[in-house]
Amino acid sequence: MAPAPWQSPERFGACVDDATLRSLAESTVDVADAKYMPGWVYSSEEWFEYEKAAVYDRSWLALGRADLLKKPGDYYTVTVNDEPLIVVMDDEETIRVLSAVCQHRGHLLVEGEGCAERGLFRCPLHYWSYDLQGRLRHAPEMSRTNDFDRNEICLPQLKVELWQGFVFGHFDHDAPPLAPTLKRLEEEF
């Protein structure tokens, strides 16, 4: 099995190795014997990227309230770990979390909140349009491109679960379910 993104030697090999992880273990012992973490972990851009990946790429993330989405096409946007996302109610009233980045040239599709006009998110750059499930529906001028199949293109999606009216998303589609991890907290609600 391939390493998780936060464990990737290609991405973080310069700052995350066995020696580094062993040295950090010294900061997790009883306070009387603990050592400070090395100063570079507070200023290293690469370490910061590692920490973000270690937390956000492997955790369920609260992305807002489901009741903000009243009807199909309603959406709001959030940015998590530098990743712009669209939280949307699709035409079957399922809540989805889609990438807000056009798959053609990487332009931002929408910002803020609203209702998708005619059930489509349209890129303002070349007018590629995606439906509420993230499927590419229109790609002007691409019919002249050899081997172009719009059915093969869609916006990346997060795994989604609703809990107590909150929308949660996870970048890992194989992540274990959210609800069992919140069992004790559910008793508080």
CSV table of N, CA, C and O in Angstrom, one decimal, residues 86 98-103 109 121 130-131 133-136 153-157:
chain,number,residue,atom,x,y,z
A,86,ILE,N,-16.4,23.5,-2.7
A,86,ILE,CA,-17.8,23.9,-2.8
A,86,ILE,C,-18.6,22.9,-2.0
A,86,ILE,O,-18.5,21.7,-2.3
A,98,LEU,N,-17.2,19.4,-3.4
A,98,LEU,CA,-16.5,19.3,-4.6
A,98,LEU,C,-15.3,20.3,-4.6
A,98,LEU,O,-15.4,21.3,-4.0
A,99,SER,N,-14.3,20.0,-5.4
A,99,SER,CA,-13.3,21.0,-5.6
A,99,SER,C,-13.9,22.2,-6.3
A,99,SER,O,-14.7,22.0,-7.2
A,100,ALA,N,-13.4,23.4,-6.0
A,100,ALA,CA,-13.9,24.6,-6.6
A,100,ALA,C,-13.0,25.0,-7.7
A,100,ALA,O,-13.1,26.2,-8.2
A,101,VAL,N,-12.1,24.1,-8.2
A,101,VAL,CA,-11.1,24.5,-9.2
A,101,VAL,C,-11.5,23.7,-10.5
A,101,VAL,O,-11.6,22.5,-10.6
A,102,CYS,N,-11.6,24.5,-11.6
A,102,CYS,CA,-11.9,24.0,-12.9
A,102,CYS,C,-10.7,23.0,-13.3
A,102,CYS,O,-9.5,23.3,-13.2
A,103,GLN,N,-11.1,21.9,-13.9
A,103,GLN,CA,-10.1,20.9,-14.3
A,103,GLN,C,-9.4,21.2,-15.6
A,103,GLN,O,-8.5,20.5,-16.0
A,109,LEU,N,-13.9,28.3,-9.7
A,109,LEU,CA,-15.3,28.2,-10.3
A,109,LEU,C,-16.2,29.2,-9.6
A,109,LEU,O,-17.0,30.0,-10.3
A,121,PHE,N,-22.0,24.9,-12.4
A,121,PHE,CA,-20.9,25.8,-12.0
A,121,PHE,C,-20.1,26.1,-13.3
A,121,PHE,O,-19.6,25.1,-13.9
A,130,TYR,N,-19.9,22.5,-15.0
A,130,TYR,CA,-20.0,21.3,-14.2
A,130,TYR,C,-21.4,21.2,-13.5
A,130,TYR,O,-21.8,22.3,-13.0
A,131,ASP,N,-22.0,20.0,-13.5
A,131,ASP,CA,-23.3,19.9,-12.8
A,131,ASP,C,-23.1,19.9,-11.3
A,131,ASP,O,-22.0,19.9,-10.8
A,133,GLN,N,-23.3,17.5,-9.4
A,133,GLN,CA,-22.6,16.3,-8.9
A,133,GLN,C,-21.1,16.3,-9.3
A,133,GLN,O,-20.4,15.4,-9.1
A,134,GLY,N,-20.7,17.4,-10.0
A,134,GLY,CA,-19.3,17.6,-10.3
A,134,GLY,C,-18.9,17.1,-11.7
A,134,GLY,O,-17.7,17.2,-12.1
A,135,ARG,N,-19.9,16.6,-12.5
A,135,ARG,CA,-19.6,16.1,-13.8
A,135,ARG,C,-19.5,17.2,-14.8
A,135,ARG,O,-20.3,18.1,-14.8
A,136,LEU,N,-18.5,17.1,-15.7
A,136,LEU,CA,-18.4,18.1,-16.8
A,136,LEU,C,-19.5,17.9,-17.7
A,136,LEU,O,-19.8,16.9,-18.2
A,153,ILE,N,-14.2,13.5,-17.2
A,153,ILE,CA,-13.7,14.6,-16.4
A,153,ILE,C,-14.8,15.0,-15.4
A,153,ILE,O,-15.9,15.2,-15.8
A,154,CYS,N,-14.4,15.1,-14.2
A,154,CYS,CA,-15.3,15.6,-13.1
A,154,CYS,C,-14.4,16.3,-12.0
A,154,CYS,O,-13.2,16.1,-12.0
A,155,LEU,N,-15.1,17.1,-11.2
A,155,LEU,CA,-14.5,17.7,-10.1
A,155,LEU,C,-14.2,16.7,-9.0
A,155,LEU,O,-15.0,15.9,-8.7
A,156,PRO,N,-12.9,16.7,-8.5
A,156,PRO,CA,-12.7,15.8,-7.3
A,156,PRO,C,-13.6,16.1,-6.2
A,156,PRO,O,-14.1,17.3,-6.0
A,157,GLN,N,-14.0,15.1,-5.4
A,157,GLN,CA,-14.9,15.2,-4.3
A,157,GLN,C,-14.3,14.6,-3.1
A,157,GLN,O,-13.5,13.8,-3.1
